[in-house]
mmCIF file of C-alpha atoms in Angstrom:
data_model
loop_
_atom_site.group_PDB
_atom_site.id
_atom_site.type_symbol
_atom_site.label_atom_id
_atom_site.label_comp_id
_atom_site.label_asym_id
_atom_site.label_seq_id
_atom_site.Cartn_x
_atom_site.Cartn_y
_atom_site.Cartn_z
ATOM 1 C CA PRO A 1 -14.431 22.105 -17.123
ATOM 2 C CA SER A 2 -15.188 25.124 -14.885
ATOM 3 C CA ASN A 3 -12.827 24.314 -11.975
ATOM 4 C CA PRO A 4 -14.385 21.047 -10.781
ATOM 5 C CA THR A 5 -13.853 19.612 -7.324
ATOM 6 C CA TRP A 6 -13.845 15.893 -6.534
ATOM 7 C CA ARG A 7 -13.555 13.382 -3.757
ATOM 8 C CA LEU A 8 -11.815 9.997 -4.142
ATOM 9 C CA LYS A 9 -12.415 8.078 -0.900
ATOM 10 C CA GLU A 10 -10.857 10.409 1.756
ATOM 11 C CA ASN A 11 -8.958 12.547 -0.771
ATOM 12 C CA THR A 12 -10.281 15.821 -2.142
ATOM 13 C CA GLY A 13 -9.101 17.835 -5.114
ATOM 14 C CA THR A 14 -9.608 20.693 -7.538
ATOM 15 C CA ALA A 15 -8.312 21.469 -11.042
ATOM 16 C CA GLU A 16 -9.278 23.402 -14.145
ATOM 17 C CA LEU A 17 -10.337 20.256 -16.019
ATOM 18 C CA LEU A 18 -11.441 16.826 -14.761
ATOM 19 C CA VAL A 19 -11.879 13.741 -16.957
ATOM 20 C CA PHE A 20 -13.375 10.458 -15.747
ATOM 21 C CA ASN A 21 -13.226 7.262 -17.802
ATOM 22 C CA PRO A 22 -15.978 4.970 -16.487
ATOM 23 C CA ARG A 23 -14.666 1.962 -18.425
ATOM 24 C CA THR A 24 -11.174 2.034 -16.839
ATOM 25 C CA ARG A 25 -12.235 3.963 -13.700
ATOM 26 C CA GLU A 26 -9.343 6.361 -14.342
ATOM 27 C CA VAL A 27 -9.585 9.943 -13.136
ATOM 28 C CA ARG A 28 -7.454 12.642 -14.781
ATOM 29 C CA ALA A 29 -7.128 16.275 -13.782
ATOM 30 C CA LEU A 30 -5.323 18.982 -15.732
ATOM 31 C CA GLN A 31 -3.970 22.439 -14.895
ATOM 32 C CA LYS A 32 -3.711 23.846 -11.382
ATOM 33 C CA VAL A 33 -4.252 20.465 -9.725
ATOM 34 C CA HIS A 34 -4.608 20.735 -5.939
ATOM 35 C CA MET A 35 -5.224 17.618 -3.883
ATOM 36 C CA GLU A 36 -5.458 17.003 -0.134
ATOM 37 C CA ILE A 37 -4.636 13.498 1.129
ATOM 38 C CA PRO A 38 -4.925 12.488 4.814
ATOM 39 C CA VAL A 39 -1.723 10.745 5.973
ATOM 40 C CA ALA A 40 -1.430 8.944 9.315
ATOM 41 C CA SER A 41 2.180 9.291 10.378
ATOM 42 C CA ALA A 42 4.295 9.081 13.511
ATOM 43 C CA THR A 43 7.290 10.478 11.636
ATOM 44 C CA ASN A 44 7.806 12.945 8.872
ATOM 45 C CA LEU A 45 6.808 11.674 5.449
ATOM 46 C CA LEU A 46 9.994 13.257 4.142
ATOM 47 C CA LEU A 47 13.268 13.376 6.123
ATOM 48 C CA GLY A 48 12.061 12.225 9.559
ATOM 49 C CA ALA A 49 15.419 10.741 10.541
ATOM 50 C CA THR A 50 16.691 14.209 11.404
ATOM 51 C CA SER A 51 13.836 14.872 13.820
ATOM 52 C CA THR A 52 14.720 15.395 17.475
ATOM 53 C CA ASN A 53 11.301 14.295 18.718
ATOM 54 C CA ARG A 54 11.681 10.531 18.327
ATOM 55 C CA ALA A 55 8.632 9.405 20.285
ATOM 56 C CA ALA A 56 6.014 11.418 18.445
ATOM 57 C CA PRO A 57 2.543 9.891 18.600
ATOM 58 C CA ALA A 58 0.775 8.945 15.383
ATOM 59 C CA VAL A 59 -1.290 11.814 14.054
ATOM 60 C CA THR A 60 -3.195 12.459 10.869
ATOM 61 C CA ASN A 61 -1.733 15.209 8.732
ATOM 62 C CA ILE A 62 -2.924 16.506 5.413
ATOM 63 C CA LEU A 63 -0.527 15.980 2.524
ATOM 64 C CA VAL A 64 -1.203 18.776 0.014
ATOM 65 C CA VAL A 65 -0.078 18.000 -3.536
ATOM 66 C CA THR A 66 -0.080 20.549 -6.354
ATOM 67 C CA ALA A 67 0.819 19.766 -9.978
ATOM 68 C CA ASP A 68 0.000 20.430 -13.619
ATOM 69 C CA TYR A 69 -1.390 16.913 -14.160
ATOM 70 C CA PHE A 70 -2.944 14.143 -12.050
ATOM 71 C CA THR A 71 -4.198 10.664 -12.805
ATOM 72 C CA ASN A 72 -5.492 7.950 -10.505
ATOM 73 C CA LYS A 73 -5.634 4.412 -11.809
ATOM 74 C CA GLU A 74 -5.390 1.030 -10.067
ATOM 75 C CA ASN A 75 -4.455 2.414 -6.613
ATOM 76 C CA THR A 76 -1.675 4.643 -8.003
ATOM 77 C CA ALA A 77 -1.972 8.428 -7.949
ATOM 78 C CA THR A 78 0.480 10.076 -10.354
ATOM 79 C CA PHE A 79 1.232 13.796 -10.264
ATOM 80 C CA ALA A 80 3.395 15.368 -12.982
ATOM 81 C CA GLY A 81 4.688 18.807 -13.905
ATOM 82 C CA ASN A 82 5.786 21.258 -11.188
ATOM 83 C CA VAL A 83 4.841 18.829 -8.426
ATOM 84 C CA ARG A 84 4.989 19.899 -4.790
ATOM 85 C CA ALA A 85 3.869 17.634 -1.953
ATOM 86 C CA SER A 86 3.858 19.352 1.424
ATOM 87 C CA GLU A 87 2.866 18.567 4.964
ATOM 88 C CA PRO A 88 3.393 20.527 8.193
ATOM 89 C CA ARG A 89 6.999 19.338 8.662
ATOM 90 C CA GLY A 90 8.362 19.611 5.123
ATOM 91 C CA GLN A 91 7.879 19.371 1.402
ATOM 92 C CA ILE A 92 9.105 17.539 -1.675
ATOM 93 C CA ASP A 93 9.378 19.059 -5.142
ATOM 94 C CA ALA A 94 9.869 16.896 -8.252
ATOM 95 C CA ASN A 95 8.956 16.499 -11.897
ATOM 96 C CA LYS A 96 6.771 13.489 -11.033
ATOM 97 C CA ILE A 97 5.479 11.907 -7.828
ATOM 98 C CA GLU A 98 3.621 8.602 -7.609
ATOM 99 C CA LEU A 99 1.640 7.618 -4.513
ATOM 100 C CA HIS A 100 0.965 3.875 -4.364
ATOM 101 C CA MET A 101 -2.037 3.102 -2.142
ATOM 102 C CA ASN A 102 -3.288 -0.095 -0.539
ATOM 103 C CA SER A 103 -6.902 -1.284 -0.760
ATOM 104 C CA THR A 104 -7.888 0.967 2.168
ATOM 105 C CA ASN A 105 -6.472 4.045 0.372
ATOM 106 C CA ARG A 106 -3.429 4.392 2.647
ATOM 107 C CA VAL A 107 -0.139 5.459 1.108
ATOM 108 C CA GLN A 108 2.252 2.456 0.968
ATOM 109 C CA ARG A 109 5.009 3.828 -1.269
ATOM 110 C CA VAL A 110 6.019 7.235 -2.592
ATOM 111 C CA ILE A 111 8.275 7.568 -5.642
ATOM 112 C CA ALA A 112 9.539 10.995 -6.706
ATOM 113 C CA GLU A 113 11.500 11.392 -9.933
ATOM 114 C CA GLY A 114 13.306 14.190 -11.748
ATOM 115 C CA ASP A 115 14.976 17.106 -9.950
ATOM 116 C CA VAL A 116 13.847 15.905 -6.518
ATOM 117 C CA ILE A 117 14.245 18.419 -3.677
ATOM 118 C CA ILE A 118 13.208 17.387 -0.171
ATOM 119 C CA THR A 119 13.077 20.239 2.341
ATOM 120 C CA GLU A 120 12.622 19.947 6.093
ATOM 121 C CA LEU A 121 13.381 22.585 8.698
ATOM 122 C CA LYS A 122 17.051 23.448 8.096
ATOM 123 C CA THR A 123 17.912 20.424 5.927
ATOM 124 C CA GLN A 124 17.546 19.932 2.183
ATOM 125 C CA ALA A 125 18.152 16.735 0.183
ATOM 126 C CA ILE A 126 18.598 16.874 -3.587
ATOM 127 C CA GLY A 127 18.682 13.974 -6.061
ATOM 128 C CA GLN A 128 17.022 12.516 -9.148
ATOM 129 C CA ARG A 129 14.890 9.827 -7.480
ATOM 130 C CA ALA A 130 13.476 9.245 -4.022
ATOM 131 C CA ASP A 131 11.778 5.946 -3.218
ATOM 132 C CA TYR A 132 9.978 5.830 0.146
ATOM 133 C CA ASN A 133 8.587 2.522 1.393
ATOM 134 C CA VAL A 134 6.073 3.652 4.014
ATOM 135 C CA VAL A 135 5.693 0.112 5.401
ATOM 136 C CA THR A 136 9.419 -0.309 6.206
ATOM 137 C CA GLY A 137 10.107 3.393 6.833
ATOM 138 C CA ILE A 138 13.041 3.407 4.385
ATOM 139 C CA ILE A 139 13.742 6.232 1.914
ATOM 140 C CA ARG A 140 16.365 5.747 -0.814
ATOM 141 C CA LEU A 141 17.620 8.902 -2.521
ATOM 142 C CA THR A 142 19.647 8.307 -5.710
ATOM 143 C CA GLY A 143 20.933 10.203 -8.750
ATOM 144 C CA THR A 144 24.045 11.976 -7.388
ATOM 145 C CA PRO A 145 22.218 12.885 -4.185
ATOM 146 C CA ARG A 146 23.407 15.439 -1.678
ATOM 147 C CA VAL A 147 22.157 16.563 1.690
ATOM 148 C CA LEU A 148 22.676 20.170 2.749
ATOM 149 C CA SER A 149 22.385 21.368 6.322
ATOM 150 C CA GLU A 150 23.408 24.581 8.067
ATOM 151 C CA ASP A 151 26.915 23.304 8.748
ATOM 152 C CA SER A 152 27.657 20.656 6.103
ATOM 153 C CA GLU A 153 27.070 19.214 2.655
ATOM 154 C CA THR A 154 27.218 15.477 2.027
ATOM 155 C CA ILE A 155 27.455 14.043 -1.488
ATOM 156 C CA ALA A 156 27.055 10.274 -1.908
ATOM 157 C CA LYS A 157 26.308 7.486 -4.344
ATOM 158 C CA GLU A 158 23.002 7.001 -2.492
ATOM 159 C CA PHE A 159 21.378 8.005 0.794
ATOM 160 C CA VAL A 160 19.341 5.608 2.889
ATOM 161 C CA VAL A 161 17.075 7.214 5.464
ATOM 162 C CA ASP A 162 15.598 4.875 8.055
ATOM 163 C CA LEU A 163 12.656 6.613 9.690
ATOM 164 C CA VAL A 164 12.196 3.771 12.192
ATOM 165 C CA LYS A 165 15.780 3.872 13.502
ATOM 166 C CA HIS A 166 16.073 7.646 12.977
ATOM 167 C CA GLN A 167 19.225 7.266 10.880
ATOM 168 C CA ARG A 168 20.426 8.878 7.666
ATOM 169 C CA GLN A 169 23.318 7.055 6.025
ATOM 170 C CA PRO A 170 25.315 8.009 2.922
ATOM 171 C CA ILE A 171 26.356 5.008 0.807
ATOM 172 C CA ALA A 172 30.044 4.984 -0.260
ATOM 173 C CA PRO A 173 31.684 6.572 -1.986
ATOM 174 C CA PHE A 174 30.671 9.763 -0.225
ATOM 175 C CA GLN A 175 32.167 13.129 0.622
ATOM 176 C CA ILE A 176 31.316 15.406 3.542
ATOM 177 C CA LYS A 177 32.108 19.114 3.321
ATOM 178 C CA ILE A 178 32.043 20.977 6.630
ATOM 179 C CA ARG A 179 31.214 24.663 6.407
ATOM 180 C CA ASN A 180 33.253 27.203 8.321
ATOM 181 C CA LEU A 181 31.424 27.758 11.601
ATOM 182 C CA LYS A 182 31.926 31.217 13.122
#
């Protein structure tokens, strides 16, 4: 208790309560969880396919995750309850976010579930599940997803965002609503 701080490899965090199970090596944090995770990325962790700067060099950003609950077990960090993961170029809000790490503590896959809202600049994507494979650069947004921009709204069965090819593709059936531009 008493607002502990911790460090797990390169990641740092704070919460109101921290529990460590030495037998399972599980770490749990409760209430006002705040964690900072270094992320090496040449593209946005979120909706990078809409970026106009396609030749951005790899940089290390800090992914800041806040939640009501956190656990880290077997290279999977799970955040639940009012989760927000943000970096300089955008943020993702969801009921639960899992970060799957490799043995060197690098994020390999991000899964967000429940009322997922991805916000970047002037674009917002909404769905029930987002599955981002960091290795391939592919994000799949499902659960009656829609993408809102300044001038349109697209509703699809699924969205596939390819961060490598800088493409965002709705999967049929889909509907595009163009807003009245004045």
